[in-house]
């Protein structure tokens, strides 16, 4: 594939993927749980996700490759664990992420154009960004840069005048809701920082990855945290009562009128969620493409068009997400959000274990950044493993608490089906003497 992504392409992609449905959907939910303590919860959520993304950065800069989410876990840790993580991500994508973003975007659009019907518009949104991504990665990244630029204008319109309207009394009692509520809100908000892991899916298409991958991740995470804190302080400081049953548009209506309100309403939540959908289409097929090339899935599923787009996989994601959206309907926003969070963290867990190989393998140690060769480095992957597993367990627990055990069992059954398929597929590949996981080298990372 072409090295078509430069530094600012990556920053735009990471920021666009991160500041999306998460902040505009999850902030009101976190507020209901932790109150104004959700401001602190953003910081608590940022810290473990920063450690997790540092681990991702180390792998991406050492072995830049397309489809890294699966490859790192499969070839540096365990093929079965990596497949289970990716299988969980597919569940989260089809049952959560894509329907969530489309439905949330359509709901915010209805706040501006009251006459629209949410479900049909959500389906049109999925189809539109499917078509954009069929035109190729470069076209999609150009759209992403434009959208992110407009997004920052909208955030400025929301935060700058909003600062002058803050009532400091609304920001009192940061810990008044208790530790348990703070922990849940923090776990929930980790999803809002999860976008930067997209870079390891596109590693093989990045110009100068050893420089651009780590720098872009660090810059994008810092930008995202500042934006979140400013938006949270304004949202809770101005619209404390509004946030109980409303959203950021309702807060903005307290101090924005006419043109400026519509600029924020369109350029804020609408563009933020749009950039998430576009970016997810961009990187969501890359691990699946890697699986096809490794013959885990039939190779025909990995066909690409003349623009380098894996159009078969892209089409499957679009169709299954649309079917799920039609099946559950407008009432499934919270359910979609929960499964999107589960899928997003589950796919990262095997990658965290893979980071240990950077220290143990002499070849990788020489290729990796200098920090890997330091004595205290071992604590970075240890913390990454602990944080990712704890977040995963909290989210799975909430599935049973907030919805029902049937949804939890549905997820478990999905995972069991996945591991059974993968075991039989490995046996088939062994009989054909074509099992890529039997090799103990790094050739799988040569794109």
Short mmCIF file of C-alpha atoms in Angstrom, two decimals:
data_model
loop_
_atom_site.label_atom_id
_atom_site.label_comp_id
_atom_site.label_asym_id
_atom_site.label_seq_id
_atom_site.Cartn_x
_atom_site.Cartn_y
_atom_site.Cartn_z
CA UNK A 1 0.00 0.00 0.00
CA UNK A 2 1.06 3.61 -0.59
CA UNK A 3 2.65 5.64 2.22
CA UNK A 4 -0.15 8.19 1.89
CA UNK A 5 -0.56 9.36 5.50
CA UNK A 6 1.67 12.18 6.76
CA UNK A 7 1.99 13.62 10.27
CA UNK A 8 -0.98 15.99 10.16
CA UNK A 9 -3.11 13.33 8.45
CA UNK A 10 -2.46 11.15 11.49
CA UNK A 11 -3.19 13.91 14.01
CA UNK A 12 -6.46 14.73 12.23
CA UNK A 13 -7.42 11.06 12.11
CA UNK A 14 -6.63 10.48 15.80
CA UNK A 15 -8.37 13.63 17.03
CA UNK A 16 -11.33 13.00 14.73
CA UNK A 17 -11.62 9.40 15.87
CA UNK A 18 -11.33 10.37 19.54
CA UNK A 19 -13.50 13.50 19.80
CA UNK A 20 -16.65 11.97 18.45
CA UNK A 21 -19.72 10.24 19.76
CA UNK A 22 -17.91 9.59 23.04
CA UNK A 23 -17.80 13.13 24.35
CA UNK A 24 -21.25 14.13 23.11
CA UNK A 25 -23.01 10.94 24.19
CA UNK A 26 -21.03 9.88 27.26
CA UNK A 27 -20.55 13.23 29.02
CA UNK A 28 -24.23 13.52 30.04
CA UNK A 29 -24.22 9.86 31.15
CA UNK A 30 -21.05 10.39 33.22
CA UNK A 31 -22.58 13.50 34.78
CA UNK A 32 -25.63 11.54 35.91
CA UNK A 33 -23.30 9.08 37.63
CA UNK A 34 -20.59 11.30 39.15
CA UNK A 35 -22.07 14.81 38.97
CA UNK A 36 -19.45 17.54 38.52
CA UNK A 37 -16.96 14.87 39.57
CA UNK A 38 -17.09 13.82 35.93
CA UNK A 39 -14.46 16.55 35.38
CA UNK A 40 -12.05 14.58 37.58
CA UNK A 41 -13.27 11.34 36.00
CA UNK A 42 -11.98 12.60 32.64
CA UNK A 43 -8.49 12.85 34.15
CA UNK A 44 -8.80 9.43 35.80
CA UNK A 45 -9.89 8.01 32.45
CA UNK A 46 -7.07 9.74 30.61
CA UNK A 47 -4.28 8.32 32.80
CA UNK A 48 -4.83 4.58 32.11
CA UNK A 49 -5.65 5.26 28.47
CA UNK A 50 -2.44 7.27 28.10
CA UNK A 51 -0.47 4.27 29.41
CA UNK A 52 -2.35 1.95 27.06
CA UNK A 53 -1.72 4.22 24.08
CA UNK A 54 1.98 4.53 24.97
CA UNK A 55 2.17 0.75 24.67
CA UNK A 56 0.39 0.93 21.34
CA UNK A 57 2.80 3.64 20.22
CA UNK A 58 5.83 1.51 21.11
CA UNK A 59 4.60 -1.39 19.00
CA UNK A 60 3.55 0.85 16.12
CA UNK A 61 6.88 2.63 15.95
CA UNK A 62 8.91 -0.61 16.26
CA UNK A 63 6.94 -2.67 13.75
CA UNK A 64 4.81 -0.35 11.60
CA UNK A 65 2.29 -2.49 9.78
CA UNK A 66 -1.25 -2.50 8.45
CA UNK A 67 -3.66 -4.44 10.66
CA UNK A 68 -1.46 -4.11 13.72
CA UNK A 69 -4.23 -4.63 16.28
CA UNK A 70 -4.43 -8.30 15.31
CA UNK A 71 -0.85 -8.88 14.19
CA UNK A 72 0.86 -7.65 17.35
CA UNK A 73 -1.26 -9.83 19.61
CA UNK A 74 -1.16 -12.84 17.28
CA UNK A 75 2.57 -12.97 16.48
CA UNK A 76 4.04 -11.48 19.63
CA UNK A 77 1.67 -13.02 22.20
CA UNK A 78 -1.05 -15.55 21.29
CA UNK A 79 -2.98 -16.11 18.01
CA UNK A 80 -6.05 -17.37 19.89
CA UNK A 81 -6.12 -14.43 22.32
CA UNK A 82 -5.64 -11.96 19.46
CA UNK A 83 -8.48 -13.53 17.50
CA UNK A 84 -10.79 -13.40 20.53
CA UNK A 85 -9.97 -9.72 20.97
CA UNK A 86 -10.65 -8.95 17.33
CA UNK A 87 -13.81 -11.10 17.37
CA UNK A 88 -15.03 -9.04 20.34
CA UNK A 89 -14.23 -5.86 18.42
CA UNK A 90 -16.37 -7.09 15.51
CA UNK A 91 -19.20 -7.68 17.95
CA UNK A 92 -18.75 -4.19 19.35
CA UNK A 93 -18.57 -2.66 15.87
CA UNK A 94 -21.63 -4.36 14.37
CA UNK A 95 -23.75 -4.31 17.54
CA UNK A 96 -22.45 -1.05 18.96
CA UNK A 97 -20.00 1.36 17.40
CA UNK A 98 -21.41 1.99 13.92
CA UNK A 99 -25.11 1.98 14.93
CA UNK A 100 -24.27 4.16 17.97
CA UNK A 101 -22.49 6.83 15.97
CA UNK A 102 -25.07 6.92 13.18
CA UNK A 103 -27.98 7.10 15.62
CA UNK A 104 -26.30 9.75 17.77
CA UNK A 105 -25.50 11.89 14.74
CA UNK A 106 -29.06 11.63 13.44
CA UNK A 107 -30.41 12.56 16.90
CA UNK A 108 -28.29 15.73 17.06
CA UNK A 109 -29.36 16.62 13.53
CA UNK A 110 -32.97 16.32 14.63
CA UNK A 111 -32.24 18.98 17.26
CA UNK A 112 -31.62 21.41 14.38
CA UNK A 113 -34.06 20.07 11.81
CA UNK A 114 -36.97 18.86 13.92
CA UNK A 115 -38.89 17.41 11.01
CA UNK A 116 -36.41 14.66 10.12
CA UNK A 117 -36.92 11.00 11.00
CA UNK A 118 -33.97 9.71 13.03
CA UNK A 119 -33.74 6.10 11.88
CA UNK A 120 -33.82 6.72 8.09
CA UNK A 121 -31.27 9.54 8.46
CA UNK A 122 -28.99 7.25 10.52
CA UNK A 123 -29.10 4.68 7.72
CA UNK A 124 -28.29 7.37 5.13
CA UNK A 125 -25.32 8.48 7.27
CA UNK A 126 -23.86 4.96 7.29
CA UNK A 127 -24.31 4.73 3.52
CA UNK A 128 -22.73 8.16 2.86
CA UNK A 129 -19.49 7.46 4.71
CA UNK A 130 -19.37 3.98 3.23
CA UNK A 131 -19.36 5.64 -0.20
CA UNK A 132 -16.67 8.19 0.85
CA UNK A 133 -14.34 5.42 2.00
CA UNK A 134 -14.88 3.44 -1.20
CA UNK A 135 -13.09 6.32 -2.94
CA UNK A 136 -9.89 5.49 -1.07
CA UNK A 137 -7.93 6.32 2.08
CA UNK A 138 -6.53 9.61 0.78
CA UNK A 139 -9.98 10.97 -0.03
CA UNK A 140 -11.24 9.88 3.39
CA UNK A 141 -8.28 11.52 5.14
CA UNK A 142 -8.88 14.81 3.25
CA UNK A 143 -12.50 14.77 4.43
CA UNK A 144 -11.21 14.06 7.96
CA UNK A 145 -8.85 17.07 8.00
CA UNK A 146 -11.60 19.43 6.84
CA UNK A 147 -14.07 18.10 9.40
CA UNK A 148 -11.56 18.31 12.27
CA UNK A 149 -10.73 21.94 11.40
CA UNK A 150 -14.43 22.85 11.53
CA UNK A 151 -14.79 20.86 14.76
CA UNK A 152 -12.19 23.02 16.51
CA UNK A 153 -14.02 26.18 15.42
CA UNK A 154 -17.20 24.80 16.99
CA UNK A 155 -15.43 23.84 20.23
CA UNK A 156 -13.99 27.36 20.49
CA UNK A 157 -17.45 28.86 19.97
CA UNK A 158 -18.77 26.64 22.78
CA UNK A 159 -15.98 27.11 25.33
CA UNK A 160 -14.74 30.70 24.95
CA UNK A 161 -18.05 32.57 25.55
CA UNK A 162 -19.15 29.78 27.88
CA UNK A 163 -16.28 30.50 30.29
CA UNK A 164 -17.78 33.91 30.99
CA UNK A 165 -21.13 32.33 31.95
CA UNK A 166 -19.79 29.80 34.46
CA UNK A 167 -21.31 29.87 37.94
CA UNK A 168 -18.56 28.62 40.28
CA UNK A 169 -21.18 27.23 42.69
CA UNK A 170 -22.11 24.67 40.04
CA UNK A 171 -18.59 23.23 40.20
CA UNK A 172 -18.60 22.51 43.94
CA UNK A 173 -18.72 18.98 45.37
CA UNK A 174 -16.42 17.15 42.97
CA UNK A 175 -16.52 13.97 45.08
CA UNK A 176 -20.04 14.28 46.46
CA UNK A 177 -21.36 11.25 44.53
CA UNK A 178 -18.91 8.82 46.12
CA UNK A 179 -15.97 6.70 44.97
CA UNK A 180 -18.07 4.02 43.27
CA UNK A 181 -19.76 6.52 40.99
CA UNK A 182 -16.41 8.08 40.16
CA UNK A 183 -14.91 4.68 39.23
CA UNK A 184 -17.83 3.83 36.97
CA UNK A 185 -17.75 7.25 35.29
CA UNK A 186 -13.99 6.94 34.76
CA UNK A 187 -14.33 3.47 33.21
CA UNK A 188 -17.12 4.74 30.99
CA UNK A 189 -15.11 7.76 29.85
CA UNK A 190 -12.07 5.68 28.85
CA UNK A 191 -14.01 5.07 25.65
CA UNK A 192 -13.72 8.78 24.86
CA UNK A 193 -9.91 8.45 24.69
CA UNK A 194 -9.78 5.24 22.68
CA UNK A 195 -9.50 6.68 19.19
CA UNK A 196 -5.72 6.99 18.92
CA UNK A 197 -5.21 3.22 18.65
CA UNK A 198 -6.36 3.66 15.04
CA UNK A 199 -2.78 4.49 14.10
CA UNK A 200 -1.54 0.91 14.43
CA UNK A 201 -4.17 -0.17 11.93
CA UNK A 202 -2.66 2.15 9.34
CA UNK A 203 1.01 1.71 10.19
CA UNK A 204 1.89 0.29 6.77
CA UNK A 205 0.43 3.38 5.10
CA UNK A 206 2.21 5.98 7.25
CA UNK A 207 5.10 8.09 6.02
CA UNK A 208 8.10 7.86 8.41
CA UNK A 209 6.15 5.84 11.02
CA UNK A 210 8.94 5.67 13.63
CA UNK A 211 8.79 9.44 13.97
CA UNK A 212 5.20 10.26 13.06
CA UNK A 213 3.37 7.53 14.99
CA UNK A 214 4.63 8.35 18.51
CA UNK A 215 4.57 12.12 18.02
CA UNK A 216 1.07 12.14 16.56
CA UNK A 217 -0.31 10.00 19.39
CA UNK A 218 1.21 12.18 22.10
CA UNK A 219 0.01 15.39 20.45
CA UNK A 220 -3.49 14.14 19.70
CA UNK A 221 -4.06 12.79 23.25
CA UNK A 222 -2.92 16.08 24.77
CA UNK A 223 -5.20 18.07 22.48
CA UNK A 224 -8.13 15.80 23.27
CA UNK A 225 -7.68 16.02 27.06
CA UNK A 226 -7.56 19.85 26.99
CA UNK A 227 -10.69 19.98 24.82
CA UNK A 228 -12.56 17.57 27.10
CA UNK A 229 -11.69 19.45 30.29
CA UNK A 230 -12.69 22.81 28.83
CA UNK A 231 -15.96 21.42 27.51
CA UNK A 232 -16.75 19.66 30.80
CA UNK A 233 -16.05 22.77 32.91
CA UNK A 234 -18.29 24.89 30.68
CA UNK A 235 -21.01 22.24 30.45
CA UNK A 236 -21.28 21.68 34.20
CA UNK A 237 -20.49 25.26 35.21
CA UNK A 238 -23.17 26.77 32.97
CA UNK A 239 -25.77 24.06 32.58
CA UNK A 240 -25.65 21.95 35.75
CA UNK A 241 -29.39 21.41 35.85
CA UNK A 242 -29.70 21.12 32.07
CA UNK A 243 -27.16 18.29 31.93
CA UNK A 244 -29.37 16.02 34.02
CA UNK A 245 -31.81 15.43 31.16
CA UNK A 246 -30.24 17.34 28.26
CA UNK A 247 -27.14 17.51 26.10
CA UNK A 248 -24.50 20.03 25.05
CA UNK A 249 -26.86 21.74 22.60
CA UNK A 250 -29.16 22.53 25.54
CA UNK A 251 -26.24 24.02 27.47
CA UNK A 252 -25.13 26.09 24.48
CA UNK A 253 -28.63 27.53 24.08
CA UNK A 254 -28.11 29.34 27.43
CA UNK A 255 -25.52 31.72 25.97
CA UNK A 256 -25.41 31.20 22.20
CA UNK A 257 -28.06 32.62 19.90
CA UNK A 258 -28.81 32.61 16.21
CA UNK A 259 -25.88 32.00 13.89
CA UNK A 260 -23.33 31.06 16.56
CA UNK A 261 -25.64 28.46 18.08
CA UNK A 262 -26.19 26.78 14.73
CA UNK A 263 -22.47 26.87 13.97
CA UNK A 264 -21.80 24.99 17.22
CA UNK A 265 -24.73 22.61 16.88
CA UNK A 266 -23.66 21.68 13.36
CA UNK A 267 -19.89 21.96 13.70
CA UNK A 268 -19.70 20.48 17.22
CA UNK A 269 -21.65 17.29 17.86
CA UNK A 270 -22.61 16.74 14.24
CA UNK A 271 -19.11 17.07 12.80
CA UNK A 272 -17.51 15.29 15.77
CA UNK A 273 -19.65 12.21 15.34
CA UNK A 274 -19.27 12.41 11.56
CA UNK A 275 -15.47 12.34 11.87
CA UNK A 276 -15.76 9.28 14.13
CA UNK A 277 -17.84 7.38 11.60
CA UNK A 278 -15.51 8.34 8.75
CA UNK A 279 -12.35 7.42 10.70
CA UNK A 280 -13.83 4.13 11.92
CA UNK A 281 -14.59 3.09 8.37
CA UNK A 282 -10.99 4.04 7.51
CA UNK A 283 -9.24 1.86 10.08
CA UNK A 284 -11.92 -0.65 11.01
CA UNK A 285 -11.27 -2.90 8.01
CA UNK A 286 -7.48 -3.05 8.39
CA UNK A 287 -7.21 -5.90 10.90
CA UNK A 288 -9.84 -7.82 8.94
CA UNK A 289 -7.76 -7.30 5.81
CA UNK A 290 -4.73 -8.66 7.67
CA UNK A 291 -6.77 -11.73 8.66
CA UNK A 292 -7.70 -12.38 5.04
CA UNK A 293 -4.08 -12.11 3.93
CA UNK A 294 -3.14 -14.53 6.70
CA UNK A 295 -5.87 -16.87 5.43
CA UNK A 296 -7.77 -16.83 8.72
CA UNK A 297 -10.74 -15.65 6.69
CA UNK A 298 -11.28 -16.47 3.00
CA UNK A 299 -8.91 -14.41 0.87
CA UNK A 300 -11.71 -13.16 -1.40
CA UNK A 301 -13.06 -11.10 1.49
CA UNK A 302 -9.84 -9.08 1.32
CA UNK A 303 -10.21 -7.91 -2.26
CA UNK A 304 -9.31 -4.25 -2.77
CA UNK A 305 -10.45 -1.89 -5.52
CA UNK A 306 -8.15 0.21 -7.72
CA UNK A 307 -8.01 2.87 -4.99
CA UNK A 308 -6.66 0.36 -2.47
CA UNK A 309 -9.90 0.11 -0.48
CA UNK A 310 -10.92 -3.32 0.91
CA UNK A 311 -14.37 -2.91 -0.56
CA UNK A 312 -15.77 -6.35 0.32
CA UNK A 313 -15.00 -5.96 4.03
CA UNK A 314 -16.22 -2.36 3.97
CA UNK A 315 -19.48 -3.48 2.41
CA UNK A 316 -19.98 -6.24 4.99
CA UNK A 317 -19.47 -3.80 7.87
CA UNK A 318 -21.92 -1.33 6.33
CA UNK A 319 -24.60 -3.97 5.70
CA UNK A 320 -24.38 -5.67 9.11
CA UNK A 321 -24.36 -2.34 10.96
CA UNK A 322 -27.39 -1.17 9.00
CA UNK A 323 -29.23 -4.42 9.74
CA UNK A 324 -28.50 -4.07 13.47
CA UNK A 325 -29.67 -0.46 13.43
CA UNK A 326 -32.91 -1.49 11.75
CA UNK A 327 -33.41 -4.39 14.18
CA UNK A 328 -32.92 -2.46 17.44
CA UNK A 329 -34.13 0.97 16.34
CA UNK A 330 -33.89 4.36 18.02
CA UNK A 331 -34.23 2.99 21.56
CA UNK A 332 -30.88 1.20 21.45
CA UNK A 333 -28.53 4.15 22.05
CA UNK A 334 -27.33 3.07 25.52
CA UNK A 335 -27.04 -0.57 24.49
CA UNK A 336 -24.99 0.39 21.42
CA UNK A 337 -22.74 2.56 23.62
CA UNK A 338 -22.02 -0.26 26.07
CA UNK A 339 -21.09 -2.80 23.42
CA UNK A 340 -19.01 -0.24 21.54
CA UNK A 341 -16.97 0.31 24.71
CA UNK A 342 -16.52 -3.42 25.29
CA UNK A 343 -15.35 -4.05 21.75
CA UNK A 344 -13.01 -1.07 21.82
CA UNK A 345 -11.11 -2.23 24.93
CA UNK A 346 -11.25 -5.99 24.25
CA UNK A 347 -9.30 -5.69 21.01
CA UNK A 348 -6.50 -3.85 22.85
CA UNK A 349 -5.94 -6.41 25.65
CA UNK A 350 -3.83 -8.92 23.62
CA UNK A 351 -1.80 -6.02 22.22
CA UNK A 352 -0.83 -5.03 25.76
CA UNK A 353 0.63 -8.49 26.39
CA UNK A 354 2.55 -8.27 23.10
CA UNK A 355 4.57 -5.30 24.36
CA UNK A 356 6.55 -7.59 26.71
CA UNK A 357 8.24 -9.11 23.64
CA UNK A 358 9.93 -5.78 22.90
CA UNK A 359 12.03 -6.32 26.02
CA UNK A 360 12.58 -10.07 25.70
CA UNK A 361 13.36 -10.35 21.98
CA UNK A 362 16.85 -9.08 21.11
CA UNK A 363 15.94 -8.17 17.52
CA UNK A 364 12.89 -6.19 18.61
CA UNK A 365 14.80 -4.54 21.43
CA UNK A 366 17.28 -3.10 18.94
CA UNK A 367 14.46 -1.86 16.67
CA UNK A 368 12.37 -0.34 19.46
CA UNK A 369 12.65 3.19 20.94
CA UNK A 370 15.40 3.69 23.53
CA UNK A 371 12.96 3.60 26.46
CA UNK A 372 12.50 -0.15 25.94
CA UNK A 373 16.12 -0.77 26.95
CA UNK A 374 15.73 0.92 30.33
CA UNK A 375 15.28 -1.09 33.53
CA UNK A 376 11.96 0.46 34.58
CA UNK A 377 10.38 -0.10 31.16
CA UNK A 378 8.72 -3.32 32.35
CA UNK A 379 6.20 -1.31 34.38
CA UNK A 380 4.74 0.24 31.19
CA UNK A 381 3.34 -3.03 29.74
CA UNK A 382 2.40 -4.28 33.23
CA UNK A 383 0.25 -1.21 33.81
CA UNK A 384 -1.16 -1.48 30.28
CA UNK A 385 -2.28 -5.08 30.91
CA UNK A 386 -3.77 -4.30 34.34
CA UNK A 387 -5.63 -1.19 33.20
CA UNK A 388 -7.08 -2.80 30.06
CA UNK A 389 -8.32 -5.89 31.90
CA UNK A 390 -9.85 -3.91 34.78
CA UNK A 391 -11.67 -1.58 32.38
CA UNK A 392 -12.95 -4.60 30.44
CA UNK A 393 -14.30 -6.27 33.61
CA UNK A 394 -16.03 -3.10 34.79
CA UNK A 395 -17.77 -2.68 31.44
CA UNK A 396 -18.88 -6.31 31.30
CA UNK A 397 -20.24 -6.00 34.84
CA UNK A 398 -22.25 -2.95 33.80
CA UNK A 399 -23.86 -4.90 30.96
CA UNK A 400 -25.54 -7.17 33.48
CA UNK A 401 -26.40 -4.32 35.85
CA UNK A 402 -27.75 -1.78 33.36
CA UNK A 403 -29.41 -4.16 30.92
CA UNK A 404 -29.74 -7.90 31.62
CA UNK A 405 -27.64 -11.04 31.92
CA UNK A 406 -28.97 -12.16 28.53
CA UNK A 407 -26.83 -9.52 26.80
CA UNK A 408 -23.79 -10.66 28.78
CA UNK A 409 -24.47 -14.27 27.77
CA UNK A 410 -24.95 -13.17 24.16
CA UNK A 411 -21.44 -11.73 24.19
CA UNK A 412 -19.98 -14.89 25.78
CA UNK A 413 -21.68 -17.12 23.20
CA UNK A 414 -20.31 -14.92 20.41
CA UNK A 415 -16.78 -15.36 21.81
CA UNK A 416 -17.21 -19.14 22.14
CA UNK A 417 -18.33 -19.38 18.51
CA UNK A 418 -15.30 -17.33 17.50
CA UNK A 419 -12.72 -19.49 19.29
CA UNK A 420 -14.30 -22.70 17.97
CA UNK A 421 -14.09 -21.37 14.41
CA UNK A 422 -10.49 -20.26 14.88
CA UNK A 423 -9.36 -23.59 16.33
CA UNK A 424 -10.83 -25.50 13.38
CA UNK A 425 -9.37 -22.98 10.95
CA UNK A 426 -5.90 -23.44 12.46
CA UNK A 427 -6.23 -27.21 12.07
CA UNK A 428 -7.17 -26.72 8.42
CA UNK A 429 -4.18 -24.44 7.82
CA UNK A 430 -1.89 -26.99 9.49
CA UNK A 431 -3.16 -29.75 7.20
CA UNK A 432 -2.55 -27.51 4.22
CA UNK A 433 0.92 -26.70 5.62
CA UNK A 434 -0.05 -23.06 5.29
CA UNK A 435 -0.27 -21.90 8.90
CA UNK A 436 1.36 -18.45 9.20
CA UNK A 437 1.28 -18.66 12.99
CA UNK A 438 3.65 -21.64 12.97
CA UNK A 439 6.51 -19.35 11.93
CA UNK A 440 8.65 -17.82 14.64
CA UNK A 441 9.83 -14.73 12.79
CA UNK A 442 8.74 -11.20 11.96
CA UNK A 443 7.85 -11.74 8.30
CA UNK A 444 4.14 -11.18 9.03
CA UNK A 445 4.90 -7.49 9.62
CA UNK A 446 6.31 -6.98 6.11
CA UNK A 447 3.51 -5.17 4.25
#
